[in-house]
Short mmCIF file of C-alpha atoms in Angstrom, two decimals:
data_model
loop_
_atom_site.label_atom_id
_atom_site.label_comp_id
_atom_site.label_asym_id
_atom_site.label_seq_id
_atom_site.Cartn_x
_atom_site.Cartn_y
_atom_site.Cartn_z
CA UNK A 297 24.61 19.36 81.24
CA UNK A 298 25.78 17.93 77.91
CA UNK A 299 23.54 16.77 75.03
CA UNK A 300 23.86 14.11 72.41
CA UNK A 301 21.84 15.88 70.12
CA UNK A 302 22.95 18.55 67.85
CA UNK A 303 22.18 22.16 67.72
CA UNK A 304 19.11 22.47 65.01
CA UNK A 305 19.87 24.93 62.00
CA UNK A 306 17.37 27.34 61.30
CA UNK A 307 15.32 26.68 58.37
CA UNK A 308 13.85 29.12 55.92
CA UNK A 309 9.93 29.82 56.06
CA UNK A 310 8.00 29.86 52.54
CA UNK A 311 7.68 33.59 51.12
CA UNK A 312 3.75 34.43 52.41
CA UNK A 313 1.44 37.44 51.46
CA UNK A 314 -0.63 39.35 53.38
CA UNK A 315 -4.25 38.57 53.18
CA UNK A 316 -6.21 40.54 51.53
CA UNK A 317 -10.13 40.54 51.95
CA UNK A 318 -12.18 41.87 49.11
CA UNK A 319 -15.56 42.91 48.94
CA UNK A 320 -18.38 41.22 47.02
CA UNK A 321 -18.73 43.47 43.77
CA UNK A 322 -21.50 46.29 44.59
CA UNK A 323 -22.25 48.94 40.89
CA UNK A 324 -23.97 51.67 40.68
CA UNK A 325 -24.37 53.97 37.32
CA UNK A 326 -22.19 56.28 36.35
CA UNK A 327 -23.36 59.50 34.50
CA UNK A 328 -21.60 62.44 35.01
CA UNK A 329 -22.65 66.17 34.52
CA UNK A 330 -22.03 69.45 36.22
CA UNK A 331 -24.51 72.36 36.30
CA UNK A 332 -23.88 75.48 33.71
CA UNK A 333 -22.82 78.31 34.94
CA UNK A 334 -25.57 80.74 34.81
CA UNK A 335 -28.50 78.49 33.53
CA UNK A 336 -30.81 76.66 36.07
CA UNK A 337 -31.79 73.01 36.17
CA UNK A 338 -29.23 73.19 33.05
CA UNK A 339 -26.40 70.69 33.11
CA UNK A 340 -23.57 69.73 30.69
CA UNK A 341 -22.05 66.24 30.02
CA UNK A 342 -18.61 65.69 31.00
CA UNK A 343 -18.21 62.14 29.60
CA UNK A 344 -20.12 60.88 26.17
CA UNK A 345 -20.97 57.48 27.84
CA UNK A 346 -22.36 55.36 30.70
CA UNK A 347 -21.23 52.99 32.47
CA UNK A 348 -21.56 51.03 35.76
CA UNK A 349 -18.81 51.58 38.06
CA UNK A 350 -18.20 49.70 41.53
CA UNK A 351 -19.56 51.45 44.70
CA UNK A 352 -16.15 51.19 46.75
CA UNK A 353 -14.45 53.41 43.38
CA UNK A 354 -14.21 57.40 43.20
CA UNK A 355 -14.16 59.30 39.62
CA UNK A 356 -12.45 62.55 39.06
CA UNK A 357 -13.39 63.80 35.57
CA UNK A 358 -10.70 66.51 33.91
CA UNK A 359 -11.14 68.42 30.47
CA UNK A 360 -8.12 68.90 28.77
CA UNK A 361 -7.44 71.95 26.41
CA UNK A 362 -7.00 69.31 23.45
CA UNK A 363 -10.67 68.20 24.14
CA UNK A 364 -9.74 65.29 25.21
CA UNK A 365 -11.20 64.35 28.70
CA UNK A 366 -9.05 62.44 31.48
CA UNK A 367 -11.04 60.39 34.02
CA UNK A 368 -9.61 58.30 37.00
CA UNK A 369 -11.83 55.45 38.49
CA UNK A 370 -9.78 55.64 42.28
CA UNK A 371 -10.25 52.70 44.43
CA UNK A 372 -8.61 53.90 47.43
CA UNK A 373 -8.74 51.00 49.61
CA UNK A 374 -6.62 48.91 47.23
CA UNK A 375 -4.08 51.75 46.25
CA UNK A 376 -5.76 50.64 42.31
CA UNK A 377 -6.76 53.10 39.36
CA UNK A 378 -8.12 52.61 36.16
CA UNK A 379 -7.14 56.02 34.04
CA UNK A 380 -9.25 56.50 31.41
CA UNK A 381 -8.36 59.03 28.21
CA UNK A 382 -11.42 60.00 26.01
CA UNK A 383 -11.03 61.16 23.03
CA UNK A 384 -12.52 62.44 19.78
CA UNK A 385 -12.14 60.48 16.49
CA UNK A 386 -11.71 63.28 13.64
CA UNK A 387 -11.68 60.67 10.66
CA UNK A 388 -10.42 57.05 9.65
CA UNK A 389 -7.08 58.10 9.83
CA UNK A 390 -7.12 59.53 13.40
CA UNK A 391 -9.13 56.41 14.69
CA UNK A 392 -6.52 53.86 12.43
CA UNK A 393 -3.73 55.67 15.16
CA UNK A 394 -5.05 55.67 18.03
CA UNK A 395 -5.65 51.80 17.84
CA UNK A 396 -2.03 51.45 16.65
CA UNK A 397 -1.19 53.97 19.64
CA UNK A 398 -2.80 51.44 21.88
CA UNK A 399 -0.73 48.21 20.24
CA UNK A 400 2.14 50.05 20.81
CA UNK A 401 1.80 50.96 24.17
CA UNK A 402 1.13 47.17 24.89
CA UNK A 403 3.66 45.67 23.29
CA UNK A 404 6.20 48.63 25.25
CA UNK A 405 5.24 46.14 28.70
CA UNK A 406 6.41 42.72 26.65
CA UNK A 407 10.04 43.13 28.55
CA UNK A 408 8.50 42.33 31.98
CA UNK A 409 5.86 40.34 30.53
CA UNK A 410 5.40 36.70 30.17
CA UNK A 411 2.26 36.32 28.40
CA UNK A 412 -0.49 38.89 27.05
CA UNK A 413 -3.98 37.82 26.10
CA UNK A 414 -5.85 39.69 23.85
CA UNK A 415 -9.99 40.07 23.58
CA UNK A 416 -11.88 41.57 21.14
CA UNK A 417 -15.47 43.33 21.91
CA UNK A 418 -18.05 43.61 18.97
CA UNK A 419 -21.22 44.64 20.01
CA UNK A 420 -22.61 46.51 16.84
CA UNK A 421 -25.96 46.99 17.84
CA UNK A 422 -24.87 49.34 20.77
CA UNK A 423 -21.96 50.93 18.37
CA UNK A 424 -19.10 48.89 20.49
CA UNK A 425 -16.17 47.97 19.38
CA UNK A 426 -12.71 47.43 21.53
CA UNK A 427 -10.00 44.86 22.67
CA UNK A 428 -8.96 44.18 26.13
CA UNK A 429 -5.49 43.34 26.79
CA UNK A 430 -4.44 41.23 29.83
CA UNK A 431 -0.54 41.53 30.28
CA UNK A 432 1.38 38.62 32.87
CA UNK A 433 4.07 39.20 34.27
CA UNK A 434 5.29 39.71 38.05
CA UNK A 435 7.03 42.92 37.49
CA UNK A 436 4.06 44.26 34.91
CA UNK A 437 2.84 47.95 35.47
CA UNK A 438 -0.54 47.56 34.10
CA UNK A 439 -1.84 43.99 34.25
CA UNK A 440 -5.11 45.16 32.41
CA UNK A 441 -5.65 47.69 29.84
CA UNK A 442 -8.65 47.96 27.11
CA UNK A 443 -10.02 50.85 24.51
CA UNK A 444 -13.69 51.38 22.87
CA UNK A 445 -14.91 53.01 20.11
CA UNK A 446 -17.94 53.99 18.46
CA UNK A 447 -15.74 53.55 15.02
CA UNK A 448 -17.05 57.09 13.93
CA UNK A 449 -16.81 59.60 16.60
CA UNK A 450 -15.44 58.41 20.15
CA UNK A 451 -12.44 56.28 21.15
CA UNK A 452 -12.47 55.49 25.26
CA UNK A 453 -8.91 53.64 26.36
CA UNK A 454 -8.29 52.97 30.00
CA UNK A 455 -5.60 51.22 32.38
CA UNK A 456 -5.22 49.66 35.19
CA UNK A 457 -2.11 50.92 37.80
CA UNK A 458 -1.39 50.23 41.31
CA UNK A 459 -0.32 53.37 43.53
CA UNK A 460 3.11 50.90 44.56
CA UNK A 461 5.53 49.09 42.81
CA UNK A 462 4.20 45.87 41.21
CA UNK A 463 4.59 42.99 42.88
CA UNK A 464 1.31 41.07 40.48
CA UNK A 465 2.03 37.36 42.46
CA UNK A 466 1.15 39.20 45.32
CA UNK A 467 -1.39 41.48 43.94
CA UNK A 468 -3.00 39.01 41.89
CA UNK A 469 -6.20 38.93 43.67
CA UNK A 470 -7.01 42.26 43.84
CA UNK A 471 -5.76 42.20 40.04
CA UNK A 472 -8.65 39.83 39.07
CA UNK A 473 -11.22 41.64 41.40
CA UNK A 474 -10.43 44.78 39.27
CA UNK A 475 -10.33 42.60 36.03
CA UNK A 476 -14.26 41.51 37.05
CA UNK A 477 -15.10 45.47 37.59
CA UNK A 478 -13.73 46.42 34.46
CA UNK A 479 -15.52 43.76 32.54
CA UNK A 480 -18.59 44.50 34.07
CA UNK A 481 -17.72 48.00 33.06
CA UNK A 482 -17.20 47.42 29.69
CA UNK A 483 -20.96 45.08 29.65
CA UNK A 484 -22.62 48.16 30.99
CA UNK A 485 -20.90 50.54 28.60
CA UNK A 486 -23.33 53.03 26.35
CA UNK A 487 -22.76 55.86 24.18
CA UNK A 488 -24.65 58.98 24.83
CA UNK A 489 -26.78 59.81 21.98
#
């Protein structure tokens, strides 16, 4: 049998993304101390702040040697981090460079970025003052980064990675979902007297 009609040429589908379902935004507060050694019902601070972190995140808290204090906020089921690096402000000088630290390791993602929005927190009756840097781009490797300081003692700076390579017009859901928990973060945020 013969047909009139010609053979139809494949046509290309639209690029898709996998769905991703997110859950509504749960916090609890985060506070963390460890026991020490040899004293009981003593414990030590590991962190000089509070915050409220979600309830689907893990934290790992690491002392360095230099006294500075590493801290990962893990959410596992979105292969996300936030890594946080605390550290201790020795005088003007010290605090002057780490801010200009933090510029500089912003403006290293402007090659892959397209735009980068910058936000400035001043809360001085809790002793809060930061930026928050939101970095575009499809091929960005941190989409969200901010720092906090006391402006006499404490600088906090954290950043947001993905465990795979970026891919942020597919990951830009769970990129504002993250966004939301570190702003909520950030609104929750006290120093420890």
């Amino acid at each position: 049998m013969v047909s009139c009609k010609p053979k139809a040429l494949p046509e290309p589908k639209p690029m898709g993304y996998f769905r991703i379902d997110l859950p509504d935004h749960q916090y609890r507060m985060m506070d963390t101390v460890m026991p020490v050694p040899g004293h009981a019902n003593a414990y030590m601070s590991l962190l000089p702040f509070t915050y409220e972190q979600s309830v689907y995140a893990n934290t790992t808290v690491e002392p360095q040697e230099d006294h500075s204090i590493w801290m990962n906020v893990i959410y596992p089921d979105l292969g996300a981090s936030f890594r946080f690096t605390c550290f201790t402000v020795k005088n003007a000088d010290s605090l002057r460079n780490l801010m200009i630290r933090e510029d500089k390791m912003v403006k290293f993602h402007y090659q892959k970025a397209d735009d980068v929005q910058y936000s400035v927190i001043n809360d001085p009756e809790a002793h809060i003052w930061g930026q928050t840097y939101e970095i575009y781009g499809k091929e960005v490797a941190t989409p969200f980064q901010f720092w906090l300081t006391d402006s006499v003692n404490r600088f906090v700076r954290a950043t947001l990675y993905f465990d795979g390579t970026p891919n942020n017009d597919s990951l830009q859901p769970v990129i504002q979902y993250l966004k939301e928990d570190a702003m909520h973060l950030i609104n929750t945020f006290a120093w420890k007297p």
